[in-house]
mmCIF file of C-alpha atoms and ligand atoms in Angstrom:
data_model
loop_
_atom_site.group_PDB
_atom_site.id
_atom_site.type_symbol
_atom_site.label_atom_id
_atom_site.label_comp_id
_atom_site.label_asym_id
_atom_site.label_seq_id
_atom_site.Cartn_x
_atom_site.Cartn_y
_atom_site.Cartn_z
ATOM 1 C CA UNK X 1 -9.472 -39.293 -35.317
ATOM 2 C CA UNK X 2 -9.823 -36.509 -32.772
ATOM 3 C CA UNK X 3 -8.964 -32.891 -32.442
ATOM 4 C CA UNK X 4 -9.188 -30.211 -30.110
ATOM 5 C CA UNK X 5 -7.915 -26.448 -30.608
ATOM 6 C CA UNK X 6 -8.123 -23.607 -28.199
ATOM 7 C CA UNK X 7 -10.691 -20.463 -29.246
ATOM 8 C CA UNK X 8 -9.697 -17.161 -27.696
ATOM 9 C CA UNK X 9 -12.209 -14.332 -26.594
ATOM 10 C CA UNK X 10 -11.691 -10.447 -28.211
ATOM 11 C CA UNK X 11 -12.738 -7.325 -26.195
ATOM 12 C CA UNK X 12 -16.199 -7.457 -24.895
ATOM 13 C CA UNK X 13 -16.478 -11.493 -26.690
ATOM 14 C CA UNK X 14 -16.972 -9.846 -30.064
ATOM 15 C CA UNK X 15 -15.737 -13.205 -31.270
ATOM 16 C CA UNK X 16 -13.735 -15.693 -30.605
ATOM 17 C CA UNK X 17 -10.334 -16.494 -32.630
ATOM 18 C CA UNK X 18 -8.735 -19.967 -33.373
ATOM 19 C CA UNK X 19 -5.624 -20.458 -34.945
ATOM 20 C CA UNK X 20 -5.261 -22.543 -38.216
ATOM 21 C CA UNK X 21 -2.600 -24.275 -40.511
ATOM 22 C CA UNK X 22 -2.560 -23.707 -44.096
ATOM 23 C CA UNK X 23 -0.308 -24.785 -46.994
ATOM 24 C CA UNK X 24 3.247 -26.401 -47.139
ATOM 25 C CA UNK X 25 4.831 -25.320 -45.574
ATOM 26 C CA UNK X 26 2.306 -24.251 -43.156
ATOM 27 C CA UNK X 27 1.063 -20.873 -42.597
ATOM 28 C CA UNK X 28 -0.560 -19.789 -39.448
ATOM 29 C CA UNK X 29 -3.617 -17.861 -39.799
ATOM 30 C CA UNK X 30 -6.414 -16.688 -36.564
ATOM 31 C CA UNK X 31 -9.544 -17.093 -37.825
ATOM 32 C CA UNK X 32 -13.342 -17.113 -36.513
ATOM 33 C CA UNK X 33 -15.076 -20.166 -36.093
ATOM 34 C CA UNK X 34 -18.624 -19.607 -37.396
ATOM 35 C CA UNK X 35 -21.566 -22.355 -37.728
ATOM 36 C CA UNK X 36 -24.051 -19.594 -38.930
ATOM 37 C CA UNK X 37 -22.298 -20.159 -42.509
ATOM 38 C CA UNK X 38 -20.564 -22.559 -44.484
ATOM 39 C CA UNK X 39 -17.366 -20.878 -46.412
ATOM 40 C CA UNK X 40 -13.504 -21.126 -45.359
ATOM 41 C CA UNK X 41 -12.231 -17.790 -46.653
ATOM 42 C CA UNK X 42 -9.147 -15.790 -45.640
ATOM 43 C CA UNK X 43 -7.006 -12.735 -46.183
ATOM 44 C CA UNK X 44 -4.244 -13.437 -48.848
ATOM 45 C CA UNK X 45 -1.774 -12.333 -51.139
ATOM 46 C CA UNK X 46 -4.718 -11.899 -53.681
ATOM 47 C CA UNK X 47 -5.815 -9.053 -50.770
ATOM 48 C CA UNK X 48 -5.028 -5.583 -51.821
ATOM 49 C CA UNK X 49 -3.020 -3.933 -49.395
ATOM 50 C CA UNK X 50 -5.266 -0.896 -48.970
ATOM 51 C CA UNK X 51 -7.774 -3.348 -47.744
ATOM 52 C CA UNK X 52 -5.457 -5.328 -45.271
ATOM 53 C CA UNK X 53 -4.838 -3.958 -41.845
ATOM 54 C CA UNK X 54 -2.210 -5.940 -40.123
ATOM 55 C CA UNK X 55 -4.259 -9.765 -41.136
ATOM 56 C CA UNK X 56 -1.868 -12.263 -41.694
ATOM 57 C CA UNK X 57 -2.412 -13.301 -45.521
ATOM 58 C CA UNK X 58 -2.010 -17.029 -46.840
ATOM 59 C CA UNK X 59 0.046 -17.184 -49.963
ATOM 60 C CA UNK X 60 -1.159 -20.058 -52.184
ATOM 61 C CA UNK X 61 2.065 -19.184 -53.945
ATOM 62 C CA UNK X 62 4.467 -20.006 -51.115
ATOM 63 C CA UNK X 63 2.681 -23.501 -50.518
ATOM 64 C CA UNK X 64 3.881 -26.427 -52.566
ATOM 65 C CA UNK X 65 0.282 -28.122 -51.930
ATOM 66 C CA UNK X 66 -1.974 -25.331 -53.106
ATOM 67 C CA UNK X 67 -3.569 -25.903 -56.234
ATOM 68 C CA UNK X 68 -6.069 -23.786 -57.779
ATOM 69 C CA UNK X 69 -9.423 -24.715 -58.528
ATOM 70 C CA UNK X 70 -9.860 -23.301 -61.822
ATOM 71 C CA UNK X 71 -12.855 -21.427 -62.856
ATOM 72 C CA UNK X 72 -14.262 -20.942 -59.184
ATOM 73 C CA UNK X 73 -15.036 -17.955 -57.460
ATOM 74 C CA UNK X 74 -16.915 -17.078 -54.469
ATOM 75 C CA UNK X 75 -18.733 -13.724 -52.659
ATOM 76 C CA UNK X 76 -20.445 -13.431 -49.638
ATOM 77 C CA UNK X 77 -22.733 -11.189 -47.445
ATOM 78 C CA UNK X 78 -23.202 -11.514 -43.591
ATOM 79 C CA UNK X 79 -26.136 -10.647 -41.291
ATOM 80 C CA UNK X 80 -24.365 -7.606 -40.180
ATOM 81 C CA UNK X 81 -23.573 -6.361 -43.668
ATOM 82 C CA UNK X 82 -19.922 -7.157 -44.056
ATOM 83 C CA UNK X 83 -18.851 -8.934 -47.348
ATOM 84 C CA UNK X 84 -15.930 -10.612 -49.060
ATOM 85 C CA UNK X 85 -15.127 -12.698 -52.412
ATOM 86 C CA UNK X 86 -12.399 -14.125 -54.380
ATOM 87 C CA UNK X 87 -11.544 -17.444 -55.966
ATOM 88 C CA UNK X 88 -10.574 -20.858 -54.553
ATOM 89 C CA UNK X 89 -7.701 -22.898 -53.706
ATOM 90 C CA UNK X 90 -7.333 -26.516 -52.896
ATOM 91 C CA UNK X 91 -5.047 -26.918 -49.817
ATOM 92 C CA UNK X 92 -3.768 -28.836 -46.989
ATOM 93 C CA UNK X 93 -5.835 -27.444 -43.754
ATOM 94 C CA UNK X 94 -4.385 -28.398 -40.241
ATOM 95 C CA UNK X 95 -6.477 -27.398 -36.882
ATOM 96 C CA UNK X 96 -6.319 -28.591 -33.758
ATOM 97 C CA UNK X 97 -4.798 -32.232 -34.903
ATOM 98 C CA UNK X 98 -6.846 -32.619 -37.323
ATOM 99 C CA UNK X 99 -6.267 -32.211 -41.073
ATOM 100 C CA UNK X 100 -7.617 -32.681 -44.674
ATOM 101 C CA UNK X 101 -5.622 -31.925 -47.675
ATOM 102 C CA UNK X 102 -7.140 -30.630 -50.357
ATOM 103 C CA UNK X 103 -9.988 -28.222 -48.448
ATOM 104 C CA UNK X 104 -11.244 -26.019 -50.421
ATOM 105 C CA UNK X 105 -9.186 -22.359 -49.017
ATOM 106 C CA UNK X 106 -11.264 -19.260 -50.265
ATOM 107 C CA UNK X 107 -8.974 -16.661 -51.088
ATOM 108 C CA UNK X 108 -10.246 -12.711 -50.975
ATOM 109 C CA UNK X 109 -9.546 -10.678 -53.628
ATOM 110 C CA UNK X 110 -11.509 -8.128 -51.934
ATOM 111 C CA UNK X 111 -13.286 -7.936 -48.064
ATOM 112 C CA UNK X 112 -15.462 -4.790 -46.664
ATOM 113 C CA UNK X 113 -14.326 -2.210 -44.489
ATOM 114 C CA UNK X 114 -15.383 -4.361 -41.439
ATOM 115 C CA UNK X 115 -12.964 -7.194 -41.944
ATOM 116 C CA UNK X 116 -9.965 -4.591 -42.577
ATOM 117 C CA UNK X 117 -10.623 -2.862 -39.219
ATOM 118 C CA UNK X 118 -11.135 -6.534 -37.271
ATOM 119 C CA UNK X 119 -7.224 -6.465 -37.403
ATOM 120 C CA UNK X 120 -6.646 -9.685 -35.520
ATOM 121 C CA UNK X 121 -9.116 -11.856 -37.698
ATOM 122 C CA UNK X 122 -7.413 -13.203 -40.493
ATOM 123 C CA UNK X 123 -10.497 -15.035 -42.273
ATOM 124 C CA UNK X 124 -13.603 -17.281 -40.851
ATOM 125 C CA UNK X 125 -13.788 -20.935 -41.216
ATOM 126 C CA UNK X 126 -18.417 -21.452 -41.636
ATOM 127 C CA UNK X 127 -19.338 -24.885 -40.091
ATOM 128 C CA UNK X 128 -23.250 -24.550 -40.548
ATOM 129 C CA UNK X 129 -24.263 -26.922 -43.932
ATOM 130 C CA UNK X 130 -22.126 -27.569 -46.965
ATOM 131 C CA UNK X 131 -25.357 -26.290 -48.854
ATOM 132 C CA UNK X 132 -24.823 -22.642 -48.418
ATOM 133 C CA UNK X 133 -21.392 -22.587 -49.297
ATOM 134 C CA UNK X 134 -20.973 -19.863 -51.821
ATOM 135 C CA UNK X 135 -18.753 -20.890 -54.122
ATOM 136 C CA UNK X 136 -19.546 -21.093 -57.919
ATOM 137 C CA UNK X 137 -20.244 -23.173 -60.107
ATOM 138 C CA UNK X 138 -19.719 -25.905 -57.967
ATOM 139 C CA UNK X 139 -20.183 -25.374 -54.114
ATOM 140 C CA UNK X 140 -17.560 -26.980 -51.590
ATOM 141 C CA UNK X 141 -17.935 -28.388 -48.149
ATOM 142 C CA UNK X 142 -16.676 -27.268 -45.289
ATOM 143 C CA UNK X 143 -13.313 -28.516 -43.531
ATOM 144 C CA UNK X 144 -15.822 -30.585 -40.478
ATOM 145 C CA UNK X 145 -17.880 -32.186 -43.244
ATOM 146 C CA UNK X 146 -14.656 -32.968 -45.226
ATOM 147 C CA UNK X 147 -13.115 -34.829 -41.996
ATOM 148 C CA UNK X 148 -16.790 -36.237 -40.952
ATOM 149 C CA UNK X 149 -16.073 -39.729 -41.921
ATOM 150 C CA UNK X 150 -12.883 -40.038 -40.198
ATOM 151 C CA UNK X 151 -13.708 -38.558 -36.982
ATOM 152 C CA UNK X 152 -14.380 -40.964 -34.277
ATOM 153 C CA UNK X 153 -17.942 -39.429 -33.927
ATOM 154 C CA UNK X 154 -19.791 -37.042 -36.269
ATOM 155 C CA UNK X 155 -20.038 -34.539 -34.428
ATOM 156 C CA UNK X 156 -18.349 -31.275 -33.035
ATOM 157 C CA UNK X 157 -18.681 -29.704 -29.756
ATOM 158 C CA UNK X 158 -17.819 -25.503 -28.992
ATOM 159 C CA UNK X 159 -17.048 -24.535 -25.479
ATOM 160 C CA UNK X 160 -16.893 -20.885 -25.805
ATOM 161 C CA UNK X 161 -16.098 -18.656 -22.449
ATOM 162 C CA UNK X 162 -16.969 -15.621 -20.956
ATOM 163 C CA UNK X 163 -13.583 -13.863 -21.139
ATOM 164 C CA UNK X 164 -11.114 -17.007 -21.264
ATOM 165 C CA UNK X 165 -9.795 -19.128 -24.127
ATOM 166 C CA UNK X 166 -12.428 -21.873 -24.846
ATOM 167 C CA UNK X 167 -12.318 -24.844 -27.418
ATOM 168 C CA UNK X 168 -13.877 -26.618 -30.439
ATOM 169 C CA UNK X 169 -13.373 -29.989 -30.054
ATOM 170 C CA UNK X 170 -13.663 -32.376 -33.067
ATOM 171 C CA UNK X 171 -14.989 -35.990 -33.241
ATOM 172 C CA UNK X 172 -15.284 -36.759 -29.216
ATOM 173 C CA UNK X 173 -17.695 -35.140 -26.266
ATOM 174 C CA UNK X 174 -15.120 -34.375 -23.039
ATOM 175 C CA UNK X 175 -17.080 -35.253 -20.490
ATOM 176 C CA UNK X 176 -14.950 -33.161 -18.146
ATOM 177 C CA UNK X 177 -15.838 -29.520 -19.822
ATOM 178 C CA UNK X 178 -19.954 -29.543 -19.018
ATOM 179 C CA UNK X 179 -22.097 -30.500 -15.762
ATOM 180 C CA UNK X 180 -25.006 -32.389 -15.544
ATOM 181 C CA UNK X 181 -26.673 -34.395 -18.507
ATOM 182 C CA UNK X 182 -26.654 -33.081 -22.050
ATOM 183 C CA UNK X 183 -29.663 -32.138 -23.133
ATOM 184 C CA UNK X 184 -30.884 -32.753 -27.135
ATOM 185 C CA UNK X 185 -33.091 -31.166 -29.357
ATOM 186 C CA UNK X 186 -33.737 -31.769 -33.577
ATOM 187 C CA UNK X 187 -32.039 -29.629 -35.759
ATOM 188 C CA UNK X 188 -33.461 -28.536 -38.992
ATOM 189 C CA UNK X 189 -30.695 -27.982 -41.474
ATOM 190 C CA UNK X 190 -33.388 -27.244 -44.628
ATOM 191 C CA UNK X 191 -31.722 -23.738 -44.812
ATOM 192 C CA UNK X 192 -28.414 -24.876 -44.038
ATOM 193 C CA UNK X 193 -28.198 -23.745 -41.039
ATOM 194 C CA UNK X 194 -27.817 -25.430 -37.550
ATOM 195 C CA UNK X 195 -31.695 -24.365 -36.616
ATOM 196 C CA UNK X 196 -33.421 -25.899 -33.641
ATOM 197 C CA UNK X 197 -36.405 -24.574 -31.621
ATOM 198 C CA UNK X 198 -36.472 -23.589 -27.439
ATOM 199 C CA UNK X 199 -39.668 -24.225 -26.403
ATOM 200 C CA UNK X 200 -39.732 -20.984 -24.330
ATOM 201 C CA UNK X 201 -37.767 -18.904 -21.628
ATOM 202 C CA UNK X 202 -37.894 -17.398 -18.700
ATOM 203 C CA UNK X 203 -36.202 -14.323 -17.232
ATOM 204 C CA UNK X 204 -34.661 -14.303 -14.006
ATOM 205 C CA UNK X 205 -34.353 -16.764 -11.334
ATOM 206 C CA UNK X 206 -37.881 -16.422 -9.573
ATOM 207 C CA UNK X 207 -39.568 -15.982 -12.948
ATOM 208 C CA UNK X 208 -42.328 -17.885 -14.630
ATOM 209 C CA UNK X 209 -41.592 -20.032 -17.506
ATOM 210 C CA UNK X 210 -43.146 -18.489 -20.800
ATOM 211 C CA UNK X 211 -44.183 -21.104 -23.416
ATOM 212 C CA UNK X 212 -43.368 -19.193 -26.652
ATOM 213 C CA UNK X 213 -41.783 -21.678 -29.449
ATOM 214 C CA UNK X 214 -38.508 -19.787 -30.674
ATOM 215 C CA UNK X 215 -36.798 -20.951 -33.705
ATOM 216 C CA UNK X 216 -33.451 -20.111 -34.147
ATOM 217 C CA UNK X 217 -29.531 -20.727 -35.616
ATOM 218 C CA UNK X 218 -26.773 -21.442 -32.671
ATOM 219 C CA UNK X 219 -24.311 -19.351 -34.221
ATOM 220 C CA UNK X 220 -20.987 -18.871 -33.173
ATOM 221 C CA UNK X 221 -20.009 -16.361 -35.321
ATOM 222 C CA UNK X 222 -23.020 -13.662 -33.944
ATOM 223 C CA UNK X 223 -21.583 -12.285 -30.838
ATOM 224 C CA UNK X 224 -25.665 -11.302 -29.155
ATOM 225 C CA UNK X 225 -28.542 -13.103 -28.692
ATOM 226 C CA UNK X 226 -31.090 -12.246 -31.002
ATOM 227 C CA UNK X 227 -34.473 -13.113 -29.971
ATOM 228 C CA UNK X 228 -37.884 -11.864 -31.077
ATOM 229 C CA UNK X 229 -39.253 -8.506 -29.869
ATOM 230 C CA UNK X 230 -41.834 -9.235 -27.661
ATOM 231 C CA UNK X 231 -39.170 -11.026 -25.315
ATOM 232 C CA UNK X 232 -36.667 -8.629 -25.774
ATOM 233 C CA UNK X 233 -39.195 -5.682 -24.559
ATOM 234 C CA UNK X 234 -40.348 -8.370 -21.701
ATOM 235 C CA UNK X 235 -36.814 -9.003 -20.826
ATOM 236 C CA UNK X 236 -35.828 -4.961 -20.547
ATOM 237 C CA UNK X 237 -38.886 -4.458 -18.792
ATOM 238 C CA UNK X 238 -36.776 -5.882 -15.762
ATOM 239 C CA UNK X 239 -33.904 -3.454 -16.284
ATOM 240 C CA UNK X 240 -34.187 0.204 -14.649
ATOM 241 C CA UNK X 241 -33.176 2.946 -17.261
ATOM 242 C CA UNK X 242 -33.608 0.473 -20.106
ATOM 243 C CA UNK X 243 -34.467 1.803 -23.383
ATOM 244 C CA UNK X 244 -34.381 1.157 -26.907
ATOM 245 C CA UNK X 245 -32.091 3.839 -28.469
ATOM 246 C CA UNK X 246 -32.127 3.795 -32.446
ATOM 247 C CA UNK X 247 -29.135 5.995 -32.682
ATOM 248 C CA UNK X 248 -27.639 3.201 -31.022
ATOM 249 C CA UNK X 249 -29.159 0.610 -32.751
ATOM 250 C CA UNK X 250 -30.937 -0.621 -30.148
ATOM 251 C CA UNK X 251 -31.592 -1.728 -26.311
ATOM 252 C CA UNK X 252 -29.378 0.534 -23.886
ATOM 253 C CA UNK X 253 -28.900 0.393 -19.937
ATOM 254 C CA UNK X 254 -27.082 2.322 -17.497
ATOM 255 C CA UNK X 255 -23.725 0.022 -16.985
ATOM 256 C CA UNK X 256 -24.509 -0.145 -13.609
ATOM 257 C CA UNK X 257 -27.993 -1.500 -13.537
ATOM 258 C CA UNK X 258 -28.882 -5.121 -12.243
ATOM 259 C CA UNK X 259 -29.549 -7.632 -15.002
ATOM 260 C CA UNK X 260 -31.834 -10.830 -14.208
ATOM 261 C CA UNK X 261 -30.256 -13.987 -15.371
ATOM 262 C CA UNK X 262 -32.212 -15.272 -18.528
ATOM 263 C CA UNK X 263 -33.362 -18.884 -18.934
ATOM 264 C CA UNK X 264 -33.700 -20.552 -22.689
ATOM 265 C CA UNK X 265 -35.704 -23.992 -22.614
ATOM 266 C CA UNK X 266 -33.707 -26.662 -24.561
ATOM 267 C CA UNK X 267 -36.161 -29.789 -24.831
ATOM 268 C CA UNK X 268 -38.812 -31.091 -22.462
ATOM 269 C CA UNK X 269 -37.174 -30.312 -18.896
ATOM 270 C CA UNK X 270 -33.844 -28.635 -19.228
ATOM 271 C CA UNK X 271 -32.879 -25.207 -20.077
ATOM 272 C CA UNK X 272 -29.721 -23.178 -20.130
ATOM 273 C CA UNK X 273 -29.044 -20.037 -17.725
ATOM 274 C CA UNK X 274 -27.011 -17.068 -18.914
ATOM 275 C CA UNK X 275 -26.041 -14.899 -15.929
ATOM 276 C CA UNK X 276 -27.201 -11.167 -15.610
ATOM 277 C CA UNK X 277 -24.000 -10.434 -16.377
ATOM 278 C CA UNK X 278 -23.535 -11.876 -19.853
ATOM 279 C CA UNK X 279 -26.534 -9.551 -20.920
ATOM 280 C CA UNK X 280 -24.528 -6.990 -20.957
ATOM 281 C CA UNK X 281 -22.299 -6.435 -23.657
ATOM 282 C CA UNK X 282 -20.275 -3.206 -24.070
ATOM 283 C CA UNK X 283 -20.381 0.456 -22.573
ATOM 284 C CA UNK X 284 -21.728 3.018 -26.065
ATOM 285 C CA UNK X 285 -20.134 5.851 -24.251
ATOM 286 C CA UNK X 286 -16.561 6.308 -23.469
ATOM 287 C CA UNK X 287 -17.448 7.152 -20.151
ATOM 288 C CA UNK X 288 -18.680 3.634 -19.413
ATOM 289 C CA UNK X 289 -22.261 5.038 -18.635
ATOM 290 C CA UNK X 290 -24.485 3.416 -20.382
ATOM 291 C CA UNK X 291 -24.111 0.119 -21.830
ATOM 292 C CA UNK X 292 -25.238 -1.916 -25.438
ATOM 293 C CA UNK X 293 -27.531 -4.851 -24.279
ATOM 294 C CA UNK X 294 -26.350 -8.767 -25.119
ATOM 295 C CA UNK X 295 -29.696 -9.459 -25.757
ATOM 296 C CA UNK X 296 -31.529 -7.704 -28.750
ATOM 297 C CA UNK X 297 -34.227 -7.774 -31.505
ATOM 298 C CA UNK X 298 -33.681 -10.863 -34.314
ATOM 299 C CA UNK X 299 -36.331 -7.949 -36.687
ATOM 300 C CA UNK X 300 -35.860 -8.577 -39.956
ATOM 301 C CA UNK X 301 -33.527 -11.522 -40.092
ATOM 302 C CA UNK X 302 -36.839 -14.069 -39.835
ATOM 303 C CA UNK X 303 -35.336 -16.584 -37.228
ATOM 304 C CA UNK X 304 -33.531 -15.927 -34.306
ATOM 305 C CA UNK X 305 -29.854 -16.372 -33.537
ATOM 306 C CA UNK X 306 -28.603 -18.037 -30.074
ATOM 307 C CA UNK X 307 -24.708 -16.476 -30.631
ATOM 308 C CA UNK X 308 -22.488 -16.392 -28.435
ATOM 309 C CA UNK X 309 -23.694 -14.382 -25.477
ATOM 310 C CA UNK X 310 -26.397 -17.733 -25.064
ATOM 311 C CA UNK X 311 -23.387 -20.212 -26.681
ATOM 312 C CA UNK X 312 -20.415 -19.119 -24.036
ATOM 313 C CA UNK X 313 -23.657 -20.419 -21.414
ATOM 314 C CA UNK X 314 -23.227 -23.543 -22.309
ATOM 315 C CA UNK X 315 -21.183 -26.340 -23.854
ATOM 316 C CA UNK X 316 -22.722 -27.418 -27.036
ATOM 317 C CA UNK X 317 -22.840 -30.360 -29.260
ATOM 318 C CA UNK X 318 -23.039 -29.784 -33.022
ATOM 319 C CA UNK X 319 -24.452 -33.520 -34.069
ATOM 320 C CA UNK X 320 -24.222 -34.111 -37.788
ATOM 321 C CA UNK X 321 -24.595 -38.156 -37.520
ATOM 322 C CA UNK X 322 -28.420 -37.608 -35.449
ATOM 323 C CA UNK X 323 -28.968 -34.294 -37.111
ATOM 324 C CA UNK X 324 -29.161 -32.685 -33.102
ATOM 325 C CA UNK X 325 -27.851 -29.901 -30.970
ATOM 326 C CA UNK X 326 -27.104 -30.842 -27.377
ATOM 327 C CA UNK X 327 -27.050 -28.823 -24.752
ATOM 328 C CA UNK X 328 -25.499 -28.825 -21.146
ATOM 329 C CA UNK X 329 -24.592 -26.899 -18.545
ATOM 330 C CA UNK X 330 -20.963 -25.814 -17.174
HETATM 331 C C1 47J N 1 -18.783 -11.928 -40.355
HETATM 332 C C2 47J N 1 -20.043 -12.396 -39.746
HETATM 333 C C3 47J N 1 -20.398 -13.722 -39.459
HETATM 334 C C4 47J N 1 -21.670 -13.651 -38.895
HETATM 335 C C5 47J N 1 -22.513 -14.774 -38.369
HETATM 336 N N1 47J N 1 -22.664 -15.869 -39.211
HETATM 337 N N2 47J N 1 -22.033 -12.345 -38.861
HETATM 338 C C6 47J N 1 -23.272 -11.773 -38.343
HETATM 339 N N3 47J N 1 -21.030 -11.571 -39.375
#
């Protein structure tokens, strides 16, 4: 089998939204794609109302397929400090033409202030490894491991955009949605994570390649790119007016300052360009002045994260068979 759904860009690319099936008869959900973890949770009817901001909720109730998986419960914590928990559901999952029927659906009983205000996101659907799934006692895998086997190839590929709908294709490379040759590189999925290593970068288009080993996650579900400090400060070094601003939380520019294009090494000879303009990522002031840099500090996580300011770059092959990422232009 083969699937392919469409993933739609919020303001600024905060993240990307992808509709999803659930239940008999089927409820529609929007949810965010994320390979930097590994649980299917959504809002539901298990969500209390104070907490629920105009999400669309699935109702294991109202599907004839749902069956509860007794005794399990779930919670979860995200780099950027939102939570959620609940307990678990066995369901029919549909997305993109694809299906399984008894994935395991993590219903919230409760989600942080972050996920009520992200009105349009109805739950995320993690697609890094089925080891860091956080539900207890007995941990589930996700919906692309749980379709794996009957997927023409093992693998997944995200083609995210800059401001247009994108997709995440499942089981098949479209040779028509990338340029050139794809490029790949090991992954390391010891932590569970999709984690590879970019041999170096180089920042903009007359610049000199820097050999500096980054490791890092390609997560989808990160909107910057979060890269060690000494090539952030390198990077901004190029930027007039660039600072970093802890009331902001960190790098700022005047919006209308010229961004170099910023190169990550992928392998031996290839490496991906994101354009000035993606390292931007949204005005702090409401007077547009100054702007909130796309690229900024990975401090304190203790790997970096390519999201999706580097991931909307390129189109990008999530290999479980050859445990690889590929990479290619587009
Ligand atoms: C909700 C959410 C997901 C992610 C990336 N894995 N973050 C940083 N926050």
């Amino acid at each position: 089998s083969t699937g392919s759904v469409v993933t739609t860009p919020q303001q600024y690319d905060v993240e990307y939204l992808t509709p999803v099936t659930i239940g008999t008869p089927g409820q529609n959900l929007e949810i965010d794609i994320d390979t930097g973890s590994s649980d299917f949770w959504v809002f539901s009817s298990e969500t209390p109302k104070s907490q629920v901001d105009g999400q669309t909720c699935y109702n294991p109730n109202k599907s004839s397929t749902a069956k509860k998986l007794e005794g399990a419960t779930w919670e979860i914590e995200y780099g950027d400090g939102s939570s959620s928990s609940g307990d678990v559901y066995l369901d029919k999952v549909k997305m993109g033409g694809v299906n399984f029927s008894s994935q395991a659906v993590e219903v919230a009983s409760k989600v942080s202030a972050e996920f009520t205000a992200d009105t349009n996101n109805d739950g995320l659907m993690g697609l890094a490894f089925g080891s860091i799934n956080q539900v207890r006692p007995q941990k589930q895998t996700t919906f692309f491991e749980n379709l794996q086997s009957s997927l023409d190839k093992p693998l997944f590929t995200a083609d995210l955009k800059s401001g247009a709908p994108g997709h995440f294709n499942f089981g098949y490379i479209d040779k028509n949605a990338y340029t050139g040759s794809i490029t790949y590189t090991p992954v390391n999925s010891t932590q569970g994570f999709w984690m590879w290593t970019s041999p170096g970068y180089t920042i903009g288009a007359s610049g000199k390649f820097k050999s500096s080993p980054i490791e890092g996650i390609a997560d989808t579900g990160t909107t910057l790119l979060l890269l060690p400090s000494s090539v952030v400060k390198a990077y901004y070094k190029n930027v007039s007016g660039a600072s970093y601003q802890s009331s902001n939380g960190g790098y700022v520019f005047p919006c209308d300052a010229t961004l170099p294009s910023f190169y990550v090494s992928v392998g031996d000879d290839a490496r991906i360009k994101i354009p000035g303009k993606y390292m931007s990522y949204a005005p702090v002031d409401s007077q547009g002045q100054n702007c909130f840099g796309g690229l900024q500090t990975d401090d304190g996580i203790g790997f970096s994260i390519f999201g999706d300011v580097f991931l909307k770059a390129a189109f990008v092959v999530f290999d479980a068979g050859k445990e690889r990422l590929g990479l290619a232009a587009k």
